[in-house]
PDB file of C-alpha atoms in Angstrom:
ATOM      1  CA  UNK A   1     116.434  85.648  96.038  1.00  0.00           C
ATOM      2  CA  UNK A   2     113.174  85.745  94.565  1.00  0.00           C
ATOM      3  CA  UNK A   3     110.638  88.789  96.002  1.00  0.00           C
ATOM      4  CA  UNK A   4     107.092  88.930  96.508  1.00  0.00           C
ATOM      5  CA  UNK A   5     105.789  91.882  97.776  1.00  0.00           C
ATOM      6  CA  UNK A   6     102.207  91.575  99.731  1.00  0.00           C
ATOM      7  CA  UNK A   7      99.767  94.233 101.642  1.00  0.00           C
ATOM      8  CA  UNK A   8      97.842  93.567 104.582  1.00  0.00           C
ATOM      9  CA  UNK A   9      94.884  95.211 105.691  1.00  0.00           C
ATOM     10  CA  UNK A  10      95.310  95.850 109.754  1.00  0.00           C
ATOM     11  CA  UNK A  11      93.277  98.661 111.325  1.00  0.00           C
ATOM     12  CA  UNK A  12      94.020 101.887 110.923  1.00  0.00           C
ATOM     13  CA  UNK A  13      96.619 101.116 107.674  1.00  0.00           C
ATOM     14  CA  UNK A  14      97.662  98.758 105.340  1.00  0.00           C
ATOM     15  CA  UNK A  15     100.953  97.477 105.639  1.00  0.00           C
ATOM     16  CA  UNK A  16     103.263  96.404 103.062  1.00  0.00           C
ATOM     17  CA  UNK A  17     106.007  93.269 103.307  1.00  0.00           C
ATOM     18  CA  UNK A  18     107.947  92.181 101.010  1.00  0.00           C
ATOM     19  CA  UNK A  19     108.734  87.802 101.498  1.00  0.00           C
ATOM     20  CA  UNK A  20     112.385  86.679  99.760  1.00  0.00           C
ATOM     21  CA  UNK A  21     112.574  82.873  98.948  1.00  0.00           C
ATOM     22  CA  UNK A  22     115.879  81.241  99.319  1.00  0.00           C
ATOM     23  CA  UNK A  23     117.256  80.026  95.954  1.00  0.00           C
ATOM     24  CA  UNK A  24     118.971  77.301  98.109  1.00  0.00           C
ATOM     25  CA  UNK A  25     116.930  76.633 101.718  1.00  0.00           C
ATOM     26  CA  UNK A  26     119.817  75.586 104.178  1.00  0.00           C
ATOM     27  CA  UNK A  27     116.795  74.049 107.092  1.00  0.00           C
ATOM     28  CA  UNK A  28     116.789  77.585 108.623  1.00  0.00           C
ATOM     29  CA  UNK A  29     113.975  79.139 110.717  1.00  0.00           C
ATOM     30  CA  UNK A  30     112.450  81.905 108.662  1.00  0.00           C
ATOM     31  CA  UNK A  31     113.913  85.433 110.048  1.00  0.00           C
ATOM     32  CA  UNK A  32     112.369  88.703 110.132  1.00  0.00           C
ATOM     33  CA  UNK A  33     114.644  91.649 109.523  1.00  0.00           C
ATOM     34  CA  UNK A  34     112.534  94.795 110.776  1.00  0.00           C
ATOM     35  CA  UNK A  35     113.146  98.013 112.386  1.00  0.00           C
ATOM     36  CA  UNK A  36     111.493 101.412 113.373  1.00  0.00           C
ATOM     37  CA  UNK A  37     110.886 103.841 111.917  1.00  0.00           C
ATOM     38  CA  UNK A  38     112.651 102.423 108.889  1.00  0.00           C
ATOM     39  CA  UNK A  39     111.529 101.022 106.036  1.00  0.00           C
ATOM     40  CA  UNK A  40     112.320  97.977 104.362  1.00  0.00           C
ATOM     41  CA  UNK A  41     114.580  98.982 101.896  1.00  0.00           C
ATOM     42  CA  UNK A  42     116.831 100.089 104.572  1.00  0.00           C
ATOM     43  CA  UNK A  43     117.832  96.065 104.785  1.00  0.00           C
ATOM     44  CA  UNK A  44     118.564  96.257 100.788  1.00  0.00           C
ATOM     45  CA  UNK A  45     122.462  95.658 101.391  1.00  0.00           C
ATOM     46  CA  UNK A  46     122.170  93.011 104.164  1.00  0.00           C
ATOM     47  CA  UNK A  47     118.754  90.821 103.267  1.00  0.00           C
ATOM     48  CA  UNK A  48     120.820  89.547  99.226  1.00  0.00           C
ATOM     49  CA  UNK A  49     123.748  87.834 101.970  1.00  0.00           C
ATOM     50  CA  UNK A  50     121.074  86.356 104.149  1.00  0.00           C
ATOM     51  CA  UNK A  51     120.659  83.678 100.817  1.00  0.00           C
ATOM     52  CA  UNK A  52     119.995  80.588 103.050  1.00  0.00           C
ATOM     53  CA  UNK A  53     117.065  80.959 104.521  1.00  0.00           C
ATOM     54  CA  UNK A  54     113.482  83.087 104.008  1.00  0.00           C
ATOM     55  CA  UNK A  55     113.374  86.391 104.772  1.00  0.00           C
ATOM     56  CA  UNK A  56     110.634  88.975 105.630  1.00  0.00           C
ATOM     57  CA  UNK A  57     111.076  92.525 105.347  1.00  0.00           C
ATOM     58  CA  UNK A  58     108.334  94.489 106.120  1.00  0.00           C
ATOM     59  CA  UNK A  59     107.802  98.832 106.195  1.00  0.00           C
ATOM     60  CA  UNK A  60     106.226  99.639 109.625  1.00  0.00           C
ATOM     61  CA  UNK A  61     102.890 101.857 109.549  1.00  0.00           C
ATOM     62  CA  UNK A  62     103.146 105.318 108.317  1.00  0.00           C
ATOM     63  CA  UNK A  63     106.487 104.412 106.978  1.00  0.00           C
ATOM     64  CA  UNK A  64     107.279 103.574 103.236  1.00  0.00           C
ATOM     65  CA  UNK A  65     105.079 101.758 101.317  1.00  0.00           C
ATOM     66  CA  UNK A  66     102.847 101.374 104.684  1.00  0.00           C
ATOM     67  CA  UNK A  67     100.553 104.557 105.147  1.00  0.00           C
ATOM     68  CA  UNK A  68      97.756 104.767 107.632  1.00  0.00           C
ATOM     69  CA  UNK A  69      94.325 104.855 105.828  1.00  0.00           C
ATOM     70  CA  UNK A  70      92.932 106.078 109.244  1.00  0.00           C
ATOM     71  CA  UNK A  71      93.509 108.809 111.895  1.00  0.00           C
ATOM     72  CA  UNK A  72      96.283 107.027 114.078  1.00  0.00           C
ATOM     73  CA  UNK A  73      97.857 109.647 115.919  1.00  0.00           C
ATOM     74  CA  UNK A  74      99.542 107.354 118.462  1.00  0.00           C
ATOM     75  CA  UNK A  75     101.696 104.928 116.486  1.00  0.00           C
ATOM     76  CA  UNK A  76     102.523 102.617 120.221  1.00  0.00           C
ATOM     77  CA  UNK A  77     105.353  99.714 120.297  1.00  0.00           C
ATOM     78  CA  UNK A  78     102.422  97.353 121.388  1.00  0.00           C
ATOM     79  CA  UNK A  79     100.859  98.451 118.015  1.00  0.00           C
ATOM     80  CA  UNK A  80     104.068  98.192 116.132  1.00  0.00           C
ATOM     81  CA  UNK A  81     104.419  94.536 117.776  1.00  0.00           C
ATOM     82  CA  UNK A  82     100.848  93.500 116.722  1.00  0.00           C
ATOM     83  CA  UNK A  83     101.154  94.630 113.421  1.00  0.00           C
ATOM     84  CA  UNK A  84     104.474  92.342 113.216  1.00  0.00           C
ATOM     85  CA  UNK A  85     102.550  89.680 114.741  1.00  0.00           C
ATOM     86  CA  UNK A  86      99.758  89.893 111.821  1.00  0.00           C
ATOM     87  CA  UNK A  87     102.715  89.732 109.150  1.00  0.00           C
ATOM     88  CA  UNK A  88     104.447  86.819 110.958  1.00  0.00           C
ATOM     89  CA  UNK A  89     100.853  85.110 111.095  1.00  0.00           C
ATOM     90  CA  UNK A  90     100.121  85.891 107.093  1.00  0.00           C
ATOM     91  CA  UNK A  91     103.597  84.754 105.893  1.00  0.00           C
ATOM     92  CA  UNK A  92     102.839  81.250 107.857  1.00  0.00           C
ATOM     93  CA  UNK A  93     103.930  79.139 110.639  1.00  0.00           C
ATOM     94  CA  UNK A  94     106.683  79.444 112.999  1.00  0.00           C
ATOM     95  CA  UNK A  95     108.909  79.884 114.922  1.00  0.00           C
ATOM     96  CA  UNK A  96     110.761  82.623 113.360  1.00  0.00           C
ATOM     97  CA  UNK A  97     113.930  84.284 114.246  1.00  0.00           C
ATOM     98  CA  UNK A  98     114.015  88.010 114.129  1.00  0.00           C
ATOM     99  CA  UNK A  99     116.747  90.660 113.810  1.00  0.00           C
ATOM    100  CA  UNK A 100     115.696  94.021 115.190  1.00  0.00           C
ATOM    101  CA  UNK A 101     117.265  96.943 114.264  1.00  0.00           C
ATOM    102  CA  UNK A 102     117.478 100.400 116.964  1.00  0.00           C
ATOM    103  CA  UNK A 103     113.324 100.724 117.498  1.00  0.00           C
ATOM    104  CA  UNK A 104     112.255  97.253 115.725  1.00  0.00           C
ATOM    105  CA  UNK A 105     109.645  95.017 118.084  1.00  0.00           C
ATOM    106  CA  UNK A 106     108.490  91.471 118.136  1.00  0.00           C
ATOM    107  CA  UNK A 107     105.948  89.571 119.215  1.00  0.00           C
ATOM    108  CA  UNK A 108     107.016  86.493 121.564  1.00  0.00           C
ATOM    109  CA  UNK A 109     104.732  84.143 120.585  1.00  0.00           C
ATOM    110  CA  UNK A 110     106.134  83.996 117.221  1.00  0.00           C
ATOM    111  CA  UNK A 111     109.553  84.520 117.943  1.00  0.00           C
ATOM    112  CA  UNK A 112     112.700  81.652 118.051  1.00  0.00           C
ATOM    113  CA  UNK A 113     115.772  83.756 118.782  1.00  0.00           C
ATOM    114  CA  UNK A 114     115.765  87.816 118.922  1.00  0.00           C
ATOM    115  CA  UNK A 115     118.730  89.872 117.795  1.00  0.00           C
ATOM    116  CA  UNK A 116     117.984  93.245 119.793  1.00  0.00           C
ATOM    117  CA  UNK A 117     120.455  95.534 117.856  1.00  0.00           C
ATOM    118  CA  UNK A 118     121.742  98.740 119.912  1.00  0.00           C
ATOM    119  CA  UNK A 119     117.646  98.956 120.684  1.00  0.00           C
ATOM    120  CA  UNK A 120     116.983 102.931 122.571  1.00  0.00           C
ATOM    121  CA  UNK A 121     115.716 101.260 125.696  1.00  0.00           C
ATOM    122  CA  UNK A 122     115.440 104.384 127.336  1.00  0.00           C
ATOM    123  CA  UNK A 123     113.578 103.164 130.562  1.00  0.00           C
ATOM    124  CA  UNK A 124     116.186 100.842 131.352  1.00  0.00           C
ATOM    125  CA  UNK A 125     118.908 103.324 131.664  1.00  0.00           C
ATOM    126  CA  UNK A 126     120.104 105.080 134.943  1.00  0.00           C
ATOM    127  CA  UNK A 127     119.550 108.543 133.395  1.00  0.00           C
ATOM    128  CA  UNK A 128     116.554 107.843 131.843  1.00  0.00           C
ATOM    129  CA  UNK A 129     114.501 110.629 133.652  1.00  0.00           C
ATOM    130  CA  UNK A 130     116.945 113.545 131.668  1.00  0.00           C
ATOM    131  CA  UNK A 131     117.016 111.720 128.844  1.00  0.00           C
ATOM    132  CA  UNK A 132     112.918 111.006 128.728  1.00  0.00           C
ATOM    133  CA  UNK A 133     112.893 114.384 129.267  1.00  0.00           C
ATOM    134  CA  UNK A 134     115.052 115.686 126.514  1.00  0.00           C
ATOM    135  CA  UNK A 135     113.007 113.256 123.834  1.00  0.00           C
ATOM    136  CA  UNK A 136     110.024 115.329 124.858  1.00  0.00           C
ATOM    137  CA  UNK A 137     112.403 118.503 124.319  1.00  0.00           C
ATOM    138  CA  UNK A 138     112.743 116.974 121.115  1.00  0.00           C
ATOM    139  CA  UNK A 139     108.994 116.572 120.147  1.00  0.00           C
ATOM    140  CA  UNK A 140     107.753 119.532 121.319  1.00  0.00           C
ATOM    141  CA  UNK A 141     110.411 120.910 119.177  1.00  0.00           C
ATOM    142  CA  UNK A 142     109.316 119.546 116.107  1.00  0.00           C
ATOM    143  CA  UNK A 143     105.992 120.551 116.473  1.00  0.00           C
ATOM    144  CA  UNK A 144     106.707 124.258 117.286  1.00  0.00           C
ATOM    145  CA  UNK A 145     110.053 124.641 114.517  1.00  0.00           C
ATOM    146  CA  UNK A 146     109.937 121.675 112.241  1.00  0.00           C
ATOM    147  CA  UNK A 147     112.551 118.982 111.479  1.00  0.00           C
ATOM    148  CA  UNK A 148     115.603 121.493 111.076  1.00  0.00           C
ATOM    149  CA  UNK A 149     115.844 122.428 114.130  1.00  0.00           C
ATOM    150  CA  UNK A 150     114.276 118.685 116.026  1.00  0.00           C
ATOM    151  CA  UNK A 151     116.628 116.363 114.186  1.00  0.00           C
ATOM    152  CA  UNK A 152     119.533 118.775 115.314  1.00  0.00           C
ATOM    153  CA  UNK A 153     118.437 118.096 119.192  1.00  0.00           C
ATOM    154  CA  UNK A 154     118.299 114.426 118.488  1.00  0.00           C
ATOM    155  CA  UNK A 155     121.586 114.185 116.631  1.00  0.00           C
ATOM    156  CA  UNK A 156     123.082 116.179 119.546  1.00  0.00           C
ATOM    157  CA  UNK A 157     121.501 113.485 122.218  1.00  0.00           C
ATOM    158  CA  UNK A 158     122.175 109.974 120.412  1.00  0.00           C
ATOM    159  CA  UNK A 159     125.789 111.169 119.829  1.00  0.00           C
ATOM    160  CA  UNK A 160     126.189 111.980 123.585  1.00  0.00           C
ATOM    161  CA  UNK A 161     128.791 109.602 125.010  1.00  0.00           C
ATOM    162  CA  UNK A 162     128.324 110.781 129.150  1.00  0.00           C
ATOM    163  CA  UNK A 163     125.475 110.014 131.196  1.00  0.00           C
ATOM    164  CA  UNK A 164     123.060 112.694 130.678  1.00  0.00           C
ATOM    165  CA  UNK A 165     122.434 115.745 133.123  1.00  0.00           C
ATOM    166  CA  UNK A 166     120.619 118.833 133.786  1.00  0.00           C
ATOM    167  CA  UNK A 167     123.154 120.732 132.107  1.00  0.00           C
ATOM    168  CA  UNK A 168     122.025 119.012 128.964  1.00  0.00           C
ATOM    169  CA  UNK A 169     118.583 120.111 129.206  1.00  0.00           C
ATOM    170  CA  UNK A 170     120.034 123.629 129.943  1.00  0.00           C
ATOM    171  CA  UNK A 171     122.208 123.661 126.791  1.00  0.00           C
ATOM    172  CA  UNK A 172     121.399 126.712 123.889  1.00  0.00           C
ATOM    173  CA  UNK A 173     119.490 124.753 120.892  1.00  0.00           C
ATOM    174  CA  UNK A 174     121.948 123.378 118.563  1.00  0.00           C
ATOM    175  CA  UNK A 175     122.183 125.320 114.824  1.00  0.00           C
ATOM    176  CA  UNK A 176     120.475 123.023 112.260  1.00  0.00           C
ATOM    177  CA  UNK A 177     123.284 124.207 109.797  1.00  0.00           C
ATOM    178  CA  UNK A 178     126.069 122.325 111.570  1.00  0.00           C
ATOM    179  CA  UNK A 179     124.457 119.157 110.908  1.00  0.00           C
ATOM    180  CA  UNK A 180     123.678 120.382 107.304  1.00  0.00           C
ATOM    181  CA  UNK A 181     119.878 120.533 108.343  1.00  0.00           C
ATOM    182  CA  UNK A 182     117.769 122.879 107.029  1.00  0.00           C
ATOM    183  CA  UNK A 183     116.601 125.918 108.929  1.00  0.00           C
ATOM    184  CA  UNK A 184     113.465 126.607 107.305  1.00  0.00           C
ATOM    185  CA  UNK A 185     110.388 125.362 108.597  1.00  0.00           C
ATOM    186  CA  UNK A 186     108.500 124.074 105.470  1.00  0.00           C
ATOM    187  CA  UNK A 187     105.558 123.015 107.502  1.00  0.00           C
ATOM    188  CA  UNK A 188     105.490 119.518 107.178  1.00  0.00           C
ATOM    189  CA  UNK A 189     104.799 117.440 110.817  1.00  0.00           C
ATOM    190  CA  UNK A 190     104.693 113.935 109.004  1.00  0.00           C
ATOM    191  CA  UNK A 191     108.345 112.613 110.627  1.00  0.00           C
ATOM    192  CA  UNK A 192     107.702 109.122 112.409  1.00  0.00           C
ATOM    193  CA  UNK A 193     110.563 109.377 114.660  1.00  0.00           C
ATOM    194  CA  UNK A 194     110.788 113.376 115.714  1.00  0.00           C
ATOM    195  CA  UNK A 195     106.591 113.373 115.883  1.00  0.00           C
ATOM    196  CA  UNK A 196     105.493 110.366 117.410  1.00  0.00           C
ATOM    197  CA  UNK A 197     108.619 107.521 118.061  1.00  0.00           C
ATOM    198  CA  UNK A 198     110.116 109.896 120.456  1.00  0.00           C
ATOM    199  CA  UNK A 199     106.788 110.649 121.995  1.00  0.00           C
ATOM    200  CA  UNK A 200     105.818 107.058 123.109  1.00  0.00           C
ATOM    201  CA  UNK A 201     109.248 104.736 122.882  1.00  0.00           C
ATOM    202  CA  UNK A 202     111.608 106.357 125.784  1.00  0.00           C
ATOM    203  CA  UNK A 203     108.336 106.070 128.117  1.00  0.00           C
ATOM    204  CA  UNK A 204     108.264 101.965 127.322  1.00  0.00           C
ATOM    205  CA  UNK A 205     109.296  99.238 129.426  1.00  0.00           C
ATOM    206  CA  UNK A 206     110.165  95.714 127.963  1.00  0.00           C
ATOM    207  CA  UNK A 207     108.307  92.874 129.915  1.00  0.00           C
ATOM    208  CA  UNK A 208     111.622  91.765 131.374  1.00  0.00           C
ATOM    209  CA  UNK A 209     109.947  89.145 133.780  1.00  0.00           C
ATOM    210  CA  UNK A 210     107.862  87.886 130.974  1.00  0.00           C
ATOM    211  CA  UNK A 211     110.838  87.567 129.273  1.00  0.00           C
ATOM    212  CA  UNK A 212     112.855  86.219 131.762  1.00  0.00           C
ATOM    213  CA  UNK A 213     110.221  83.347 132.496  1.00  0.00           C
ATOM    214  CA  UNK A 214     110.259  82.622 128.882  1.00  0.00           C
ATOM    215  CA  UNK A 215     113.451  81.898 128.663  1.00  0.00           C
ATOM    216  CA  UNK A 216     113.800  79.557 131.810  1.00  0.00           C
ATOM    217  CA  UNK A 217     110.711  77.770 130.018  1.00  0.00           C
ATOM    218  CA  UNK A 218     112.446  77.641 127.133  1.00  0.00           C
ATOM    219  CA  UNK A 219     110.645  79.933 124.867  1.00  0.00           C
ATOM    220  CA  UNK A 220     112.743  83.002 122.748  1.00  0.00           C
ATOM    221  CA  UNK A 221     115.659  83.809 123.574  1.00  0.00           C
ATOM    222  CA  UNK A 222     117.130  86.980 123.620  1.00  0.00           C
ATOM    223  CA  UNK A 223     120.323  88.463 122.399  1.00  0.00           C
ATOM    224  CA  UNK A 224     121.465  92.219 122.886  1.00  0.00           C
ATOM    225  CA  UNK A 225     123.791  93.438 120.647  1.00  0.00           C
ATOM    226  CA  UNK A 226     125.620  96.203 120.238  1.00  0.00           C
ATOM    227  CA  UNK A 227     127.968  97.427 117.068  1.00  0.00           C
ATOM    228  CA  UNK A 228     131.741  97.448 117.695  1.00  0.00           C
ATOM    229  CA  UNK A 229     132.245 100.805 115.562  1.00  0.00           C
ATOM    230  CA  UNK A 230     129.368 102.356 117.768  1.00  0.00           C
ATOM    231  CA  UNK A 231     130.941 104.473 121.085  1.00  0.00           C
ATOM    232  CA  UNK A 232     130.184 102.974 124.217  1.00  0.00           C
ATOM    233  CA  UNK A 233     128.195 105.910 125.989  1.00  0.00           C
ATOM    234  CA  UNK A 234     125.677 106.333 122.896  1.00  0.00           C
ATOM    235  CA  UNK A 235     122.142 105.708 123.961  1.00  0.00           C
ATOM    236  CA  UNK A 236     121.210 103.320 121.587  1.00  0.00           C
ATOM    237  CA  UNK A 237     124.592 101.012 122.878  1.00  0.00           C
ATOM    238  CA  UNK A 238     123.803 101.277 126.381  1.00  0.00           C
ATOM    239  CA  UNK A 239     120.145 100.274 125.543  1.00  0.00           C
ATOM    240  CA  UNK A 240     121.761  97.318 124.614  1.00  0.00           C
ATOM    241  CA  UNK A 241     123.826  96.645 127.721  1.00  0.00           C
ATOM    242  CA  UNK A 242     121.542  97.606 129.931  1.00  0.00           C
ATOM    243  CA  UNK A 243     118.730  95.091 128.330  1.00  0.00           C
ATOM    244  CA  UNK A 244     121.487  92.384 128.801  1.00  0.00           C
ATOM    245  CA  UNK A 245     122.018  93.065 132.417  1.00  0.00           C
ATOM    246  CA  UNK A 246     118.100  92.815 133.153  1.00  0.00           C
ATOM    247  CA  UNK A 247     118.266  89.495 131.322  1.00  0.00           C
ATOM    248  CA  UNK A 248     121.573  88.249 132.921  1.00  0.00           C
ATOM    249  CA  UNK A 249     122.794  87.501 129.083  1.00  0.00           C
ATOM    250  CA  UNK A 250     125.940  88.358 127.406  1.00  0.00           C
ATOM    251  CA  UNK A 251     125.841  91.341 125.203  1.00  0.00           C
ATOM    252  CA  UNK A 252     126.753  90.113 120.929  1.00  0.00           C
ATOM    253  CA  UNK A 253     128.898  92.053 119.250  1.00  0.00           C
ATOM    254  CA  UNK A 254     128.571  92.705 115.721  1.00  0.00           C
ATOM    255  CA  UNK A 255     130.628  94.729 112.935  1.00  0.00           C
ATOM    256  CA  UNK A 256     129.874  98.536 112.251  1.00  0.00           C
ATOM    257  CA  UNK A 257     127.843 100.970 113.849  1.00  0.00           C
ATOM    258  CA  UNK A 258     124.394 101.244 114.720  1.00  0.00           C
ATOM    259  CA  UNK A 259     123.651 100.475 111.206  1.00  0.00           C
ATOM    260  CA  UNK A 260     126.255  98.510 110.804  1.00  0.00           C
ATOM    261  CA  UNK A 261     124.359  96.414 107.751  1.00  0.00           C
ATOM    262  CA  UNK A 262     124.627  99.045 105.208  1.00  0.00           C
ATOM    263  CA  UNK A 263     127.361 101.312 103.710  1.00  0.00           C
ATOM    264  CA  UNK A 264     126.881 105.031 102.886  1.00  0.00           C
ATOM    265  CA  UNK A 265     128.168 108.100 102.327  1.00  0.00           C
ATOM    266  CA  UNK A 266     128.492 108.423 106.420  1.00  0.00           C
ATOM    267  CA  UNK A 267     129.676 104.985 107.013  1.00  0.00           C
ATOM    268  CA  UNK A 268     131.694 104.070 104.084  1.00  0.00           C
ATOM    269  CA  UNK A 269     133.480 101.596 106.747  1.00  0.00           C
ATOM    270  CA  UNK A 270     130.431  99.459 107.192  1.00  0.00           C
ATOM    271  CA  UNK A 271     130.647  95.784 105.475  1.00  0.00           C
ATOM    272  CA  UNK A 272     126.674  94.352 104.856  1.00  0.00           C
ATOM    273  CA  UNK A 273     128.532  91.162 104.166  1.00  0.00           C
ATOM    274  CA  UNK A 274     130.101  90.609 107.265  1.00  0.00           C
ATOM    275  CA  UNK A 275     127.511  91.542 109.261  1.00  0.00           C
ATOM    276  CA  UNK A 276     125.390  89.115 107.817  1.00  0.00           C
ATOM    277  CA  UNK A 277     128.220  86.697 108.497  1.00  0.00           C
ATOM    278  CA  UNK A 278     127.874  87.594 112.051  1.00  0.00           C
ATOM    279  CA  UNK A 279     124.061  87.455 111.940  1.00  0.00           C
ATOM    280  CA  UNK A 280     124.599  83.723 110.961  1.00  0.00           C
ATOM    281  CA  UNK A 281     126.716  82.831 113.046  1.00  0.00           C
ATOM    282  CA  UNK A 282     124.605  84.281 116.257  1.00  0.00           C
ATOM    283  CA  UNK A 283     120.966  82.730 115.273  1.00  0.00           C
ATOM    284  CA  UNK A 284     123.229  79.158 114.577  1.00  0.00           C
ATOM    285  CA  UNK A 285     124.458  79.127 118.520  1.00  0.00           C
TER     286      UNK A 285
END
């Protein structure tokens, strides 16, 4: 697939995308492969599969390639989803489909068919008041001790497979060192996820009405999907299931876990290939 990589000049930060051209175009809608916080090159395993069609990959503001170039010290989804918007509107007409990954947004008017991968509605869930409540934990925690110590709390909370409780809240801190974290605070508060992500995302509520009248008019429609190697209780999974009982849709099922389109050192099981099989096989119904 051939690259171009392209900036664009939003307020408050220039954001970077990178557009790959098809060396075969099989009639596909244009899709747009984006999460949050994660940068583009988080897609580098799945996007080479994806050969059939044009693909936009794009690093969100203040991640990757995309810094702010302005004091922007509330990075919102509705800012995330404008910025996406602006790419969508640069790279040309639609409709496109999208595939968002955990925190990735879209803007509707643009928008064909949305893949909604394990996304952390937190809002929708029935425990979301402990579990808004522990991603505030989480921030404050950050800003007082660091990342050590803040990314131990999260990795404690998205790995939690019961519904949370106050007994969570009341647990001791977790020990950075058992998640091979550091301890030492090195002073650095420029983390996306642990300084801002978690501040604004588990408060946000998806337009399900909106989205539900779309729909019945025959506007985007909406697929939750959740990864078969991911546990059932995680947040991120019932995010998923809960967004596809608000819609009255069937939940999609794809290969791997939450990041189920590329293989690493934690997740040597993963298969990009197949899931981009899958990915086909969902925007073609």
């Amino acid at each position: 697939m051939a690259t171009t990589t392209r900036t664009l000049d939003l307020p408050g930060a220039t954001v970077t995308y990178d557009v790959r051209e098809p060396a075969h175009d099989g009639g596909h809608a244009p899709l747009l492969v984006v999460g949050n916080p994660m940068a583009a090159d988080g897609f580098d395993q799945l996007v080479p599969a994806l050969d059939d069609r044009l693909v936009v990959t794009y690093d969100p503001r203040g991640t990757g390639r995309s810094r702010p170039v302005a004091a922007d010290a509330l990075l919102t989804v509705d800012r995330h989803g404008e910025d996406l918007h602006a790419v969508a509107r640069a790279v040309g007409p639609g409709p496109f489909d999208v595939f968002g990954s955990s925190g990735g947004a879209a803007h509707p008017g643009e928008v064909r068919r949305l893949v909604a991968h394990e996304p952390p509605l937190t809002a929708l869930l029935a425990d979301r008041d402990v579990a808004v409540r522990a991603q505030a934990d989480i921030v404050d925690t950050y800003r007082r001790a660091g990342f050590g110590p803040a990314m131990a709390k999260f990795l404690r909370l998205v790995f939690a497979t019961e519904p949370l409780t106050e007994d969570f809240l009341d647990q001791p801190d977790p020990d950075p060192a058992e998640f091979g974290l550091p301890t030492e605070d090195d002073g650095r508060r420029d983390d996306l996820l642990l300084g801002t992500s978690l501040a604004v995302m588990p408060v946000w509520e998806p337009p399900l009405e909106s989205l539900r009248a779309a729909t019945r008019a025959g506007g985007p429609q909406v697929l939750p999907a959740v990864g078969a190697g991911s546990l059932p209780g995680e947040m991120a999974y019932r995010g998923a299931v809960a967004l596809a009982e608000a819609l009255d849709v069937p939940v999609v099922v794809f290969p791997g876990d939450h990041g189920g389109f590329a293989r690493h050192e934690w997740a040597p099981d993963n298969d990009p290939a197949a899931f981009a099989t899958r990915l086909r096989e969902v925007l073609a119904c």
